[in-house]
């Protein structure tokens, strides 16, 4: 009680004193200096003794600060001024930035600067007053974004500088003056002005070699110097005066003497000065000439053992990376190795520029870059906290409601659109020729000629392993124990290819028969060497299989291959056939892969489709090796590939074990960058030998035993050049998209000739995106042929020490959309192989080739029940290379050929799906595979879905890009998902005719209920959707008034909401329904705006994994992707069941979006160049760099982020790497 009473008395006393001071200010008679001095001294005593008084004076609604500042502005009494300055210092010293901000908003900065100007006129100046003024300005300056401008306008810039010049030995005065100079220098104009008056030279009089005296002054002087050197003019002045060498000498001296690491902040300050000065080309050259690379490298290596010195190591690495001389890619041209002559050359755009380049132009690097100081210079960035908190604005969001409103525009005449009538026979079919008497499906008997394929399971269930599922390499469940035992007891033999040097690798029949290997023996080195690449030249067609006898025979043009077994084996796969001639070899359990038992099929069929994982037991997603080869023969590639990759031939079975997202090892990226820097410092250790080169037609594969062999001359392959750097390290260069000079991200290549127990490092050095999920736990994929021959044909996530960072290879402006000074990025990973002399394949994501799609569609067509399923496989059009673009129609057959049933059949709403417009997004094809197999299954829910809708599906919109290993473009060199507004029938035939199908449906008043384009996303986790909404777009702009009364049907949110409840990989929180200007020519926006489909979506699937739900912490696999495709179908079924006859009356709780949007914020940004063009809004996930540094300094945190290629401070990172968050 007494304490509360005393506190109340003190509070009232403060108010009383402030009232007295206010009266003194208002009444000139009372304005005696003694009175003001007396009152301010009492207020100072209260402020110094009680925190509550300080809070009260800066609380909301309080006028205490105004009164104090008014007194300061009007009084001329020195002691009153000193009292007030002490009061203000006490207030802002404890309380953080908020109290300083209050002082700024009340006009405190202007009053203090005016007081500083008047005090400087005294001769000599009042030292006490100057110390207090500078101390206070240093505290509030960082909270005033305009303090630099205010100081320059008030003419006080040189006051602090002159005080330092004339009082170098007065450390008490110099220290706060330097702090104020540092604040002034955040303004580039001020920094230049101060530099002209000798401030840089002055700083070098203060800083110097190691000394335990005046370390605080040294630290502040270094911070001030680092801020000043961010000015190009000051940096050049420092270079001209030889200060780069001086800074390196000072750093080495402090490094040697600071053995107990007590002065780490001073050492870091020196590095910050070097970092600022090396932002210009002259500074980087001076740094190299002063042997700076070796100095910082050696000191960094000595600091590695001490974890607390990580900030020094990180900043040193950043400086070395920046100063590493820019190299050109070792290529003759950045254009693709392969050329395709377009039928029509675009009038403008990057493709037109490519064709108009003179033949003698060096497009790999710009000659002008060497003289361009702007190459890697960053803009002067303020370090003011308010700048970081300023409101985010995205100019790319469409704000014109008239442009946002969907307007159905056919764009083509009805007569022209009639050409698409042939693709809709279901609208006129009367089924009078069909025997339709029952709705019940007839028993399905597979074609006898299709017996014996390798069964590749889908994501329908978790396939348990025979042994511990956590152990890689265990046998899969599909390998029947009986068959496994039999195959292990009696080996199965298959003829393998033998190279014939005289015939250029064609298949050659050996006359001698090699000895058979024991079944328990592993494949020897000789066996795998005998595995030649599968060639298309002499592989013959499969004529006939006998699936019931104990010997499976296959006749073909090349001869007869016999597959022997000791007993009948119903599910033996006749893979290989005529492709394998020569030595006999045991293939283990590869040919003994079985299918699920009937009991398992029955149990799955009886379960609910909405809760079961996948119901595709009746349509086994089989992989037929020989059918695949038949499909490949008709696939037309620009390089005219004659080889088939083993993974595409053997097929893929999802592994039975979980693959968690890789945990980032401490310091991995720093280590990799140090190894790159060693290339410059220890050049004699670099081998620099080309071991694979597509540009050199006469290049031969090295024969050395210690050198890896590479290949990518197969469908969807992408690898252009390989250079051996060290004994076990290789630089890999990817090929550009055809008719393009960029888009390097997708890779798919073969490696052989490896040894076990050795870590091989692979560096893909010409990637372009500014960030990647490789930084956040994603691993590349590897496929081992030896594992496949052991009945484990699996793509598995592999690799350690994985990271993605900006390298020292320079992009020309031609390759960077007109921007100079851009760099490439490196994906680096290390792999230790399990088998000696294996043949392994690496890929960016699970490959899914065009030939695989054709094989898959052929299988679905041959295996479906025509009594139950209406299935059509048409050719929509031919691509530029002459490949067919498939169009699939799926629905249920009518119950009978009565009029009522035919009417119901014809009037089912359409669902229109497409995928794989971007070749590198292979996950979209795996999702589509899951969708197709679910739709073709015999489960009751699939049948119900077919009875509800007619599905029109284009499973691959860009066959040419997929075939030729492109990442994003078609053969036209353009992103097809940017051509939907005005597709050219000659350059973009698949888009032109896909849009034509939709326009035809709109013309006959049969708009699809849903349109969805399947994509993959390289920078976000989970699966999510982008849709289109006028209201949500307007909510995220400043034009809120116009959208308040806007009426919009919220049904577009229903399907994503349903999927968020049914699909474990789907994340509603990542969905966005904002329409952007840069996306107006994408399928999603055009189908919504021009065709009039309200539920028009892009469904993005992660390339990495999930961070929520059932699969949290796991990398995504084909099982999960196919499951997502099936769950999408389940979502459509639920959407149908939830809809009323009016279709749009959905439960309100599903569509309650306003509260969600009010509570969240959607920040969507767009890429700045077409080079880094993303299909949808980007999302850069935060990396937790706390493991890389223990320094909590804000500036260092920026440096570390920059070091990891996420910050722009030194100009190393792209401006479009700003982090954004999608609600």
CSV table of N, CA, C and O in Angstrom, one decimal, residues 737-785:
chain,number,residue,atom,x,y,z
A,737,UNK,N,17.9,-25.2,-73.3
A,737,UNK,CA,16.8,-25.7,-74.1
A,737,UNK,C,17.0,-25.3,-75.5
A,737,UNK,O,17.6,-24.3,-75.9
A,738,UNK,N,16.5,-26.2,-76.4
A,738,UNK,CA,16.7,-26.0,-77.9
A,738,UNK,C,16.1,-24.7,-78.3
A,738,UNK,O,15.0,-24.3,-77.9
A,739,UNK,N,16.8,-23.9,-79.2
A,739,UNK,CA,16.4,-22.6,-79.6
A,739,UNK,C,16.4,-21.6,-78.5
A,739,UNK,O,15.6,-20.7,-78.5
A,740,UNK,N,17.2,-21.8,-77.5
A,740,UNK,CA,17.3,-20.9,-76.3
A,740,UNK,C,18.7,-20.9,-75.9
A,740,UNK,O,19.6,-21.6,-76.3
A,741,UNK,N,19.0,-19.9,-75.0
A,741,UNK,CA,20.4,-19.8,-74.5
A,741,UNK,C,20.4,-19.9,-72.9
A,741,UNK,O,21.4,-19.5,-72.3
A,742,UNK,N,19.3,-20.4,-72.4
A,742,UNK,CA,19.2,-20.4,-70.9
A,742,UNK,C,18.3,-21.6,-70.5
A,742,UNK,O,18.1,-22.5,-71.3
A,743,UNK,N,17.8,-21.5,-69.3
A,743,UNK,CA,16.9,-22.6,-68.8
A,743,UNK,C,17.8,-23.8,-68.5
A,743,UNK,O,17.6,-24.8,-69.2
A,744,UNK,N,18.7,-23.7,-67.6
A,744,UNK,CA,19.5,-24.9,-67.2
A,744,UNK,C,19.1,-25.3,-65.8
A,744,UNK,O,19.4,-24.6,-64.9
A,745,UNK,N,18.4,-26.4,-65.7
A,745,UNK,CA,18.0,-26.9,-64.3
A,745,UNK,C,17.8,-28.4,-64.4
A,745,UNK,O,18.3,-29.1,-63.5
A,746,UNK,N,17.1,-28.9,-65.4
A,746,UNK,CA,16.8,-30.3,-65.5
A,746,UNK,C,18.1,-31.0,-65.9
A,746,UNK,O,18.8,-30.6,-66.8
A,747,UNK,N,18.4,-32.1,-65.2
A,747,UNK,CA,19.5,-33.0,-65.6
A,747,UNK,C,19.1,-34.4,-65.6
A,747,UNK,O,18.3,-34.8,-64.7
A,748,UNK,N,19.7,-35.2,-66.4
A,748,UNK,CA,19.5,-36.7,-66.5
A,748,UNK,C,20.7,-37.2,-67.3
A,748,UNK,O,20.8,-37.0,-68.5
A,749,UNK,N,21.5,-38.0,-66.6
A,749,UNK,CA,22.7,-38.5,-67.2
A,749,UNK,C,23.1,-39.8,-66.6
A,749,UNK,O,22.7,-40.2,-65.5
A,750,UNK,N,24.0,-40.5,-67.3
A,750,UNK,CA,24.5,-41.8,-66.9
A,750,UNK,C,26.0,-41.6,-66.5
A,750,UNK,O,26.8,-40.9,-67.1
A,751,UNK,N,26.4,-42.4,-65.4
A,751,UNK,CA,27.7,-42.4,-65.0
A,751,UNK,C,28.1,-43.9,-64.8
A,751,UNK,O,27.4,-44.7,-64.3
A,752,UNK,N,29.4,-44.2,-65.2
A,752,UNK,CA,29.9,-45.6,-65.1
A,752,UNK,C,31.4,-45.5,-64.8
A,752,UNK,O,32.0,-44.4,-64.8
A,753,UNK,N,31.9,-46.7,-64.5
A,753,UNK,CA,33.4,-46.7,-64.2
A,753,UNK,C,33.8,-46.3,-62.8
A,753,UNK,O,34.9,-46.0,-62.5
A,754,UNK,N,32.8,-46.4,-61.9
A,754,UNK,CA,33.1,-45.9,-60.5
A,754,UNK,C,33.7,-47.0,-59.6
A,754,UNK,O,33.7,-48.2,-60.0
A,755,UNK,N,34.3,-46.6,-58.5
A,755,UNK,CA,34.8,-47.5,-57.5
A,755,UNK,C,34.0,-47.3,-56.2
A,755,UNK,O,33.4,-46.3,-56.0
A,756,UNK,N,34.0,-48.3,-55.4
A,756,UNK,CA,33.3,-48.2,-54.1
A,756,UNK,C,34.2,-47.6,-53.0
A,756,UNK,O,35.4,-47.6,-53.2
A,757,UNK,N,33.5,-47.0,-52.0
A,757,UNK,CA,34.3,-46.5,-50.9
A,757,UNK,C,34.9,-45.1,-51.2
A,757,UNK,O,35.7,-44.6,-50.4
A,758,UNK,N,34.5,-44.5,-52.3
A,758,UNK,CA,35.1,-43.2,-52.7
A,758,UNK,C,34.0,-42.2,-52.8
A,758,UNK,O,32.9,-42.5,-53.4
A,759,UNK,N,34.1,-41.0,-52.2
A,759,UNK,CA,33.1,-40.0,-52.4
A,759,UNK,C,33.4,-39.2,-53.6
A,759,UNK,O,34.4,-38.5,-53.7
A,760,UNK,N,32.5,-39.3,-54.6
A,760,UNK,CA,32.7,-38.5,-55.8
A,760,UNK,C,31.8,-37.2,-55.7
A,760,UNK,O,30.7,-37.3,-55.4
A,761,UNK,N,32.5,-36.1,-56.0
A,761,UNK,CA,31.8,-34.8,-56.0
A,761,UNK,C,31.4,-34.4,-57.4
A,761,UNK,O,32.2,-34.3,-58.3
A,762,UNK,N,30.1,-34.1,-57.5
A,762,UNK,CA,29.6,-33.6,-58.8
A,762,UNK,C,29.1,-32.1,-58.6
A,762,UNK,O,28.3,-31.8,-57.7
A,763,UNK,N,29.6,-31.2,-59.5
A,763,UNK,CA,29.2,-29.8,-59.5
A,763,UNK,C,28.5,-29.5,-60.8
A,763,UNK,O,29.2,-29.5,-61.8
A,764,UNK,N,27.2,-29.2,-60.8
A,764,UNK,CA,26.5,-28.7,-62.0
A,764,UNK,C,26.6,-27.2,-61.9
A,764,UNK,O,26.0,-26.6,-61.1
A,765,UNK,N,27.4,-26.6,-62.8
A,765,UNK,CA,27.9,-25.3,-62.6
A,765,UNK,C,27.1,-24.2,-63.4
A,765,UNK,O,27.5,-23.0,-63.3
A,766,UNK,N,26.1,-24.5,-64.2
A,766,UNK,CA,25.4,-23.5,-65.0
A,766,UNK,C,23.9,-23.4,-64.7
A,766,UNK,O,23.1,-23.3,-65.6
A,767,UNK,N,23.5,-23.6,-63.5
A,767,UNK,CA,22.1,-23.4,-63.1
A,767,UNK,C,21.8,-21.9,-63.0
A,767,UNK,O,22.7,-21.1,-62.8
A,768,UNK,N,20.6,-21.5,-63.1
A,768,UNK,CA,20.2,-20.1,-63.3
A,768,UNK,C,19.3,-19.6,-62.2
A,768,UNK,O,19.3,-18.4,-61.9
A,769,UNK,N,18.5,-20.4,-61.6
A,769,UNK,CA,17.6,-19.9,-60.6
A,769,UNK,C,18.3,-19.5,-59.3
A,769,UNK,O,19.4,-20.1,-59.0
A,770,UNK,N,17.8,-18.4,-58.7
A,770,UNK,CA,18.6,-17.8,-57.6
A,770,UNK,C,18.5,-18.6,-56.3
A,770,UNK,O,19.2,-18.3,-55.3
A,771,UNK,N,17.6,-19.6,-56.2
A,771,UNK,CA,17.6,-20.5,-55.1
A,771,UNK,C,17.0,-21.8,-55.5
A,771,UNK,O,16.4,-22.0,-56.5
A,772,UNK,N,17.1,-22.8,-54.6
A,772,UNK,CA,16.6,-24.1,-54.9
A,772,UNK,C,16.3,-24.9,-53.6
A,772,UNK,O,16.9,-24.6,-52.6
A,773,UNK,N,15.4,-25.9,-53.8
A,773,UNK,CA,15.2,-26.8,-52.6
A,773,UNK,C,16.3,-27.7,-52.3
A,773,UNK,O,16.3,-28.3,-51.3
A,774,UNK,N,17.4,-27.7,-53.1
A,774,UNK,CA,18.6,-28.4,-52.8
A,774,UNK,C,19.2,-27.7,-51.5
A,774,UNK,O,20.0,-28.4,-50.8
A,775,UNK,N,18.9,-26.5,-51.2
A,775,UNK,CA,19.4,-25.8,-50.0
A,775,UNK,C,18.5,-26.2,-48.8
A,775,UNK,O,18.9,-25.8,-47.7
A,776,UNK,N,17.4,-26.9,-49.0
A,776,UNK,CA,16.5,-27.1,-47.9
A,776,UNK,C,16.1,-28.6,-47.8
A,776,UNK,O,15.0,-28.9,-47.4
A,777,UNK,N,17.0,-29.5,-48.1
A,777,UNK,CA,16.9,-30.9,-47.8
A,777,UNK,C,16.5,-31.8,-49.0
A,777,UNK,O,16.4,-33.0,-48.8
A,778,UNK,N,16.4,-31.2,-50.2
A,778,UNK,CA,16.2,-32.1,-51.3
A,778,UNK,C,17.4,-32.8,-51.8
A,778,UNK,O,18.5,-32.2,-51.8
A,779,UNK,N,17.3,-34.0,-52.2
A,779,UNK,CA,18.5,-34.7,-52.8
A,779,UNK,C,18.2,-35.1,-54.2
A,779,UNK,O,17.0,-35.3,-54.6
A,780,UNK,N,19.2,-35.2,-55.0
A,780,UNK,CA,19.0,-35.7,-56.4
A,780,UNK,C,18.7,-37.2,-56.4
A,780,UNK,O,18.8,-37.8,-55.3
A,781,UNK,N,18.3,-37.7,-57.5
A,781,UNK,CA,17.9,-39.1,-57.6
A,781,UNK,C,18.9,-39.9,-58.4
A,781,UNK,O,19.5,-39.4,-59.3
A,782,UNK,N,19.1,-41.2,-57.9
A,782,UNK,CA,20.0,-42.1,-58.6
A,782,UNK,C,19.4,-43.4,-58.8
A,782,UNK,O,18.6,-43.9,-58.0
A,783,UNK,N,19.7,-44.0,-59.9
A,783,UNK,CA,19.2,-45.3,-60.3
A,783,UNK,C,20.4,-46.2,-60.6
A,783,UNK,O,21.2,-45.9,-61.5
A,784,UNK,N,20.5,-47.3,-59.9
A,784,UNK,CA,21.6,-48.2,-60.1
A,784,UNK,C,21.2,-49.4,-60.9
A,784,UNK,O,20.2,-50.1,-60.6
A,785,UNK,N,21.9,-49.7,-62.0
A,785,UNK,CA,21.6,-50.9,-62.8
A,785,UNK,C,21.8,-52.2,-62.0
A,785,UNK,O,21.0,-53.1,-62.1
